[in-house]
Amino acid sequence: MRKVALVLIFVFAVALVLTACYVKYPDASGIVETPVIAVSDNWTYIRLDLYGTPGDFTKEIGNAILQWEQSNPNRRIVSLEIIYKLPSYSYPAKIEGISIYSEFK
């Protein structure tokens, strides 16, 4: 009986450790429903939350910039930065979003 209890405790501990170490990544093809955050008239932040490098998601980044340009026809981009987290240990690289500084044409 004691042996069975020890085996059950061991199996439970292993299952607990495995579920704690399991990292679930969101679908890399999806973009957040409301990604545009207008902080001021001149500065806009577009949240993307994509797991990978900017080279992996050139289409999604270009599409986000194109959508911003189409929704702001009277403004031109002065500065554009991709907010990107480098990979470390078990965490993958992540593209947080795009920061756009603009002015009137």
mmCIF file with all atom_site columns, C-alpha atoms in Angstrom:
data_model
loop_
_atom_site.group_PDB
_atom_site.id
_atom_site.type_symbol
_atom_site.label_atom_id
_atom_site.label_alt_id
_atom_site.label_comp_id
_atom_site.label_asym_id
_atom_site.label_entity_id
_atom_site.label_seq_id
_atom_site.pdbx_PDB_ins_code
_atom_site.Cartn_x
_atom_site.Cartn_y
_atom_site.Cartn_z
_atom_site.occupancy
_atom_site.B_iso_or_equiv
_atom_site.pdbx_formal_charge
_atom_site.auth_seq_id
_atom_site.auth_comp_id
_atom_site.auth_asym_id
_atom_site.auth_atom_id
_atom_site.pdbx_PDB_model_num
ATOM 1   C CA . MET A 1 1   ? 0.000  0.000  0.000   1.00 0.00 ? 1   MET A CA 1
ATOM 2   C CA . ARG A 1 2   ? 2.810  2.369  0.869   1.00 0.00 ? 2   ARG A CA 1
ATOM 3   C CA . LYS A 1 3   ? 4.552  1.593  -2.409  1.00 0.00 ? 3   LYS A CA 1
ATOM 4   C CA . VAL A 1 4   ? 1.392  2.450  -4.367  1.00 0.00 ? 4   VAL A CA 1
ATOM 5   C CA . ALA A 1 5   ? 1.054  5.747  -2.508  1.00 0.00 ? 5   ALA A CA 1
ATOM 6   C CA . LEU A 1 6   ? 4.683  6.658  -3.290  1.00 0.00 ? 6   LEU A CA 1
ATOM 7   C CA . VAL A 1 7   ? 4.207  5.820  -6.977  1.00 0.00 ? 7   VAL A CA 1
ATOM 8   C CA . LEU A 1 8   ? 1.033  7.938  -7.138  1.00 0.00 ? 8   LEU A CA 1
ATOM 9   C CA . ILE A 1 9   ? 2.786  10.876 -5.455  1.00 0.00 ? 9   ILE A CA 1
ATOM 10  C CA . PHE A 1 10  ? 5.709  10.534 -7.878  1.00 0.00 ? 10  PHE A CA 1
ATOM 11  C CA . VAL A 1 11  ? 3.401  10.418 -10.919 1.00 0.00 ? 11  VAL A CA 1
ATOM 12  C CA . PHE A 1 12  ? 1.472  13.434 -9.612  1.00 0.00 ? 12  PHE A CA 1
ATOM 13  C CA . ALA A 1 13  ? 4.722  15.371 -9.048  1.00 0.00 ? 13  ALA A CA 1
ATOM 14  C CA . VAL A 1 14  ? 5.972  14.571 -12.562 1.00 0.00 ? 14  VAL A CA 1
ATOM 15  C CA . ALA A 1 15  ? 2.638  15.622 -14.085 1.00 0.00 ? 15  ALA A CA 1
ATOM 16  C CA . LEU A 1 16  ? 2.715  18.863 -12.085 1.00 0.00 ? 16  LEU A CA 1
ATOM 17  C CA . VAL A 1 17  ? 6.258  19.678 -13.234 1.00 0.00 ? 17  VAL A CA 1
ATOM 18  C CA . LEU A 1 18  ? 5.449  18.913 -16.875 1.00 0.00 ? 18  LEU A CA 1
ATOM 19  C CA . THR A 1 19  ? 2.351  21.116 -16.906 1.00 0.00 ? 19  THR A CA 1
ATOM 20  C CA . ALA A 1 20  ? 4.219  23.941 -15.166 1.00 0.00 ? 20  ALA A CA 1
ATOM 21  C CA . CYS A 1 21  ? 6.994  23.825 -17.785 1.00 0.00 ? 21  CYS A CA 1
ATOM 22  C CA . TYR A 1 22  ? 4.643  23.645 -20.766 1.00 0.00 ? 22  TYR A CA 1
ATOM 23  C CA . VAL A 1 23  ? 4.593  26.955 -22.638 1.00 0.00 ? 23  VAL A CA 1
ATOM 24  C CA . LYS A 1 24  ? 1.742  27.524 -25.066 1.00 0.00 ? 24  LYS A CA 1
ATOM 25  C CA . TYR A 1 25  ? 2.364  29.977 -27.871 1.00 0.00 ? 25  TYR A CA 1
ATOM 26  C CA . PRO A 1 26  ? -0.502 31.800 -29.583 1.00 0.00 ? 26  PRO A CA 1
ATOM 27  C CA . ASP A 1 27  ? -1.194 31.296 -33.246 1.00 0.00 ? 27  ASP A CA 1
ATOM 28  C CA . ALA A 1 28  ? 1.566  33.128 -35.100 1.00 0.00 ? 28  ALA A CA 1
ATOM 29  C CA . SER A 1 29  ? -0.679 34.022 -38.009 1.00 0.00 ? 29  SER A CA 1
ATOM 30  C CA . GLY A 1 30  ? -3.182 35.952 -35.909 1.00 0.00 ? 30  GLY A CA 1
ATOM 31  C CA . ILE A 1 31  ? -3.131 39.661 -35.227 1.00 0.00 ? 31  ILE A CA 1
ATOM 32  C CA . VAL A 1 32  ? -4.838 41.200 -32.227 1.00 0.00 ? 32  VAL A CA 1
ATOM 33  C CA . GLU A 1 33  ? -8.384 42.384 -32.990 1.00 0.00 ? 33  GLU A CA 1
ATOM 34  C CA . THR A 1 34  ? -7.803 46.025 -32.004 1.00 0.00 ? 34  THR A CA 1
ATOM 35  C CA . PRO A 1 35  ? -4.075 46.498 -32.594 1.00 0.00 ? 35  PRO A CA 1
ATOM 36  C CA . VAL A 1 36  ? -3.926 50.282 -33.061 1.00 0.00 ? 36  VAL A CA 1
ATOM 37  C CA . ILE A 1 37  ? -3.396 52.383 -29.959 1.00 0.00 ? 37  ILE A CA 1
ATOM 38  C CA . ALA A 1 38  ? -3.296 56.108 -30.732 1.00 0.00 ? 38  ALA A CA 1
ATOM 39  C CA . VAL A 1 39  ? -1.211 57.603 -27.953 1.00 0.00 ? 39  VAL A CA 1
ATOM 40  C CA . SER A 1 40  ? -1.136 61.133 -29.344 1.00 0.00 ? 40  SER A CA 1
ATOM 41  C CA . ASP A 1 41  ? -1.775 62.941 -32.625 1.00 0.00 ? 41  ASP A CA 1
ATOM 42  C CA . ASN A 1 42  ? 1.792  62.322 -33.769 1.00 0.00 ? 42  ASN A CA 1
ATOM 43  C CA . TRP A 1 43  ? 2.531  58.928 -32.243 1.00 0.00 ? 43  TRP A CA 1
ATOM 44  C CA . THR A 1 44  ? 0.734  55.624 -32.814 1.00 0.00 ? 44  THR A CA 1
ATOM 45  C CA . TYR A 1 45  ? 1.512  52.168 -31.463 1.00 0.00 ? 45  TYR A CA 1
ATOM 46  C CA . ILE A 1 46  ? 0.266  49.093 -33.338 1.00 0.00 ? 46  ILE A CA 1
ATOM 47  C CA . ARG A 1 47  ? 0.276  45.974 -31.163 1.00 0.00 ? 47  ARG A CA 1
ATOM 48  C CA . LEU A 1 48  ? 1.051  42.769 -33.074 1.00 0.00 ? 48  LEU A CA 1
ATOM 49  C CA . ASP A 1 49  ? 2.096  40.096 -30.496 1.00 0.00 ? 49  ASP A CA 1
ATOM 50  C CA . LEU A 1 50  ? 3.750  37.794 -33.046 1.00 0.00 ? 50  LEU A CA 1
ATOM 51  C CA . TYR A 1 51  ? 6.185  35.071 -31.960 1.00 0.00 ? 51  TYR A CA 1
ATOM 52  C CA . GLY A 1 52  ? 9.223  34.988 -34.257 1.00 0.00 ? 52  GLY A CA 1
ATOM 53  C CA . THR A 1 53  ? 11.655 37.383 -35.895 1.00 0.00 ? 53  THR A CA 1
ATOM 54  C CA . PRO A 1 54  ? 10.705 40.391 -38.035 1.00 0.00 ? 54  PRO A CA 1
ATOM 55  C CA . GLY A 1 55  ? 11.971 38.463 -41.063 1.00 0.00 ? 55  GLY A CA 1
ATOM 56  C CA . ASP A 1 56  ? 9.385  35.753 -40.414 1.00 0.00 ? 56  ASP A CA 1
ATOM 57  C CA . PHE A 1 57  ? 6.510  38.254 -40.447 1.00 0.00 ? 57  PHE A CA 1
ATOM 58  C CA . THR A 1 58  ? 7.368  40.797 -43.142 1.00 0.00 ? 58  THR A CA 1
ATOM 59  C CA . LYS A 1 59  ? 3.933  40.308 -44.709 1.00 0.00 ? 59  LYS A CA 1
ATOM 60  C CA . GLU A 1 60  ? 2.067  40.978 -41.437 1.00 0.00 ? 60  GLU A CA 1
ATOM 61  C CA . ILE A 1 61  ? 4.249  43.987 -40.570 1.00 0.00 ? 61  ILE A CA 1
ATOM 62  C CA . GLY A 1 62  ? 3.852  45.437 -44.067 1.00 0.00 ? 62  GLY A CA 1
ATOM 63  C CA . ASN A 1 63  ? 0.101  44.883 -43.921 1.00 0.00 ? 63  ASN A CA 1
ATOM 64  C CA . ALA A 1 64  ? -0.142 46.707 -40.567 1.00 0.00 ? 64  ALA A CA 1
ATOM 65  C CA . ILE A 1 65  ? 1.831  49.666 -41.955 1.00 0.00 ? 65  ILE A CA 1
ATOM 66  C CA . LEU A 1 66  ? -0.301 49.732 -45.119 1.00 0.00 ? 66  LEU A CA 1
ATOM 67  C CA . GLN A 1 67  ? -3.511 49.725 -43.061 1.00 0.00 ? 67  GLN A CA 1
ATOM 68  C CA . TRP A 1 68  ? -2.174 52.611 -40.961 1.00 0.00 ? 68  TRP A CA 1
ATOM 69  C CA . GLU A 1 69  ? -1.269 54.599 -44.111 1.00 0.00 ? 69  GLU A CA 1
ATOM 70  C CA . GLN A 1 70  ? -4.708 53.995 -45.611 1.00 0.00 ? 70  GLN A CA 1
ATOM 71  C CA . SER A 1 71  ? -6.472 55.110 -42.433 1.00 0.00 ? 71  SER A CA 1
ATOM 72  C CA . ASN A 1 72  ? -4.261 58.241 -42.143 1.00 0.00 ? 72  ASN A CA 1
ATOM 73  C CA . PRO A 1 73  ? -4.004 59.655 -45.699 1.00 0.00 ? 73  PRO A CA 1
ATOM 74  C CA . ASN A 1 74  ? -3.155 63.177 -44.506 1.00 0.00 ? 74  ASN A CA 1
ATOM 75  C CA . ARG A 1 75  ? -0.088 62.062 -42.500 1.00 0.00 ? 75  ARG A CA 1
ATOM 76  C CA . ARG A 1 76  ? 3.358  60.820 -43.485 1.00 0.00 ? 76  ARG A CA 1
ATOM 77  C CA . ILE A 1 77  ? 5.629  58.546 -41.456 1.00 0.00 ? 77  ILE A CA 1
ATOM 78  C CA . VAL A 1 78  ? 8.634  60.314 -39.950 1.00 0.00 ? 78  VAL A CA 1
ATOM 79  C CA . SER A 1 79  ? 9.941  57.418 -37.870 1.00 0.00 ? 79  SER A CA 1
ATOM 80  C CA . LEU A 1 80  ? 9.003  53.753 -37.630 1.00 0.00 ? 80  LEU A CA 1
ATOM 81  C CA . GLU A 1 81  ? 10.380 51.280 -35.080 1.00 0.00 ? 81  GLU A CA 1
ATOM 82  C CA . ILE A 1 82  ? 9.626  47.586 -34.675 1.00 0.00 ? 82  ILE A CA 1
ATOM 83  C CA . ILE A 1 83  ? 9.404  46.753 -30.965 1.00 0.00 ? 83  ILE A CA 1
ATOM 84  C CA . TYR A 1 84  ? 11.093 43.359 -30.758 1.00 0.00 ? 84  TYR A CA 1
ATOM 85  C CA . LYS A 1 85  ? 12.128 41.110 -27.855 1.00 0.00 ? 85  LYS A CA 1
ATOM 86  C CA . LEU A 1 86  ? 15.162 38.927 -28.421 1.00 0.00 ? 86  LEU A CA 1
ATOM 87  C CA . PRO A 1 87  ? 14.886 35.232 -27.538 1.00 0.00 ? 87  PRO A CA 1
ATOM 88  C CA . SER A 1 88  ? 16.345 34.067 -24.237 1.00 0.00 ? 88  SER A CA 1
ATOM 89  C CA . TYR A 1 89  ? 16.508 30.639 -22.618 1.00 0.00 ? 89  TYR A CA 1
ATOM 90  C CA . SER A 1 90  ? 13.205 28.908 -23.376 1.00 0.00 ? 90  SER A CA 1
ATOM 91  C CA . TYR A 1 91  ? 11.365 32.064 -24.470 1.00 0.00 ? 91  TYR A CA 1
ATOM 92  C CA . PRO A 1 92  ? 11.050 32.640 -28.224 1.00 0.00 ? 92  PRO A CA 1
ATOM 93  C CA . ALA A 1 93  ? 11.639 35.893 -30.053 1.00 0.00 ? 93  ALA A CA 1
ATOM 94  C CA . LYS A 1 94  ? 8.581  38.137 -30.033 1.00 0.00 ? 94  LYS A CA 1
ATOM 95  C CA . ILE A 1 95  ? 7.459  41.136 -32.070 1.00 0.00 ? 95  ILE A CA 1
ATOM 96  C CA . GLU A 1 96  ? 5.525  43.297 -29.612 1.00 0.00 ? 96  GLU A CA 1
ATOM 97  C CA . GLY A 1 97  ? 4.375  45.888 -32.125 1.00 0.00 ? 97  GLY A CA 1
ATOM 98  C CA . ILE A 1 98  ? 5.226  48.866 -34.314 1.00 0.00 ? 98  ILE A CA 1
ATOM 99  C CA . SER A 1 99  ? 5.803  52.420 -33.119 1.00 0.00 ? 99  SER A CA 1
ATOM 100 C CA . ILE A 1 100 ? 4.986  55.082 -35.725 1.00 0.00 ? 100 ILE A CA 1
ATOM 101 C CA . TYR A 1 101 ? 5.803  58.772 -35.376 1.00 0.00 ? 101 TYR A CA 1
ATOM 102 C CA . SER A 1 102 ? 4.090  60.874 -38.056 1.00 0.00 ? 102 SER A CA 1
ATOM 103 C CA . GLU A 1 103 ? 3.408  64.446 -39.130 1.00 0.00 ? 103 GLU A CA 1
ATOM 104 C CA . PHE A 1 104 ? 0.971  66.206 -41.462 1.00 0.00 ? 104 PHE A CA 1
ATOM 105 C CA . LYS A 1 105 ? 1.868  66.177 -45.166 1.00 0.00 ? 105 LYS A CA 1
#
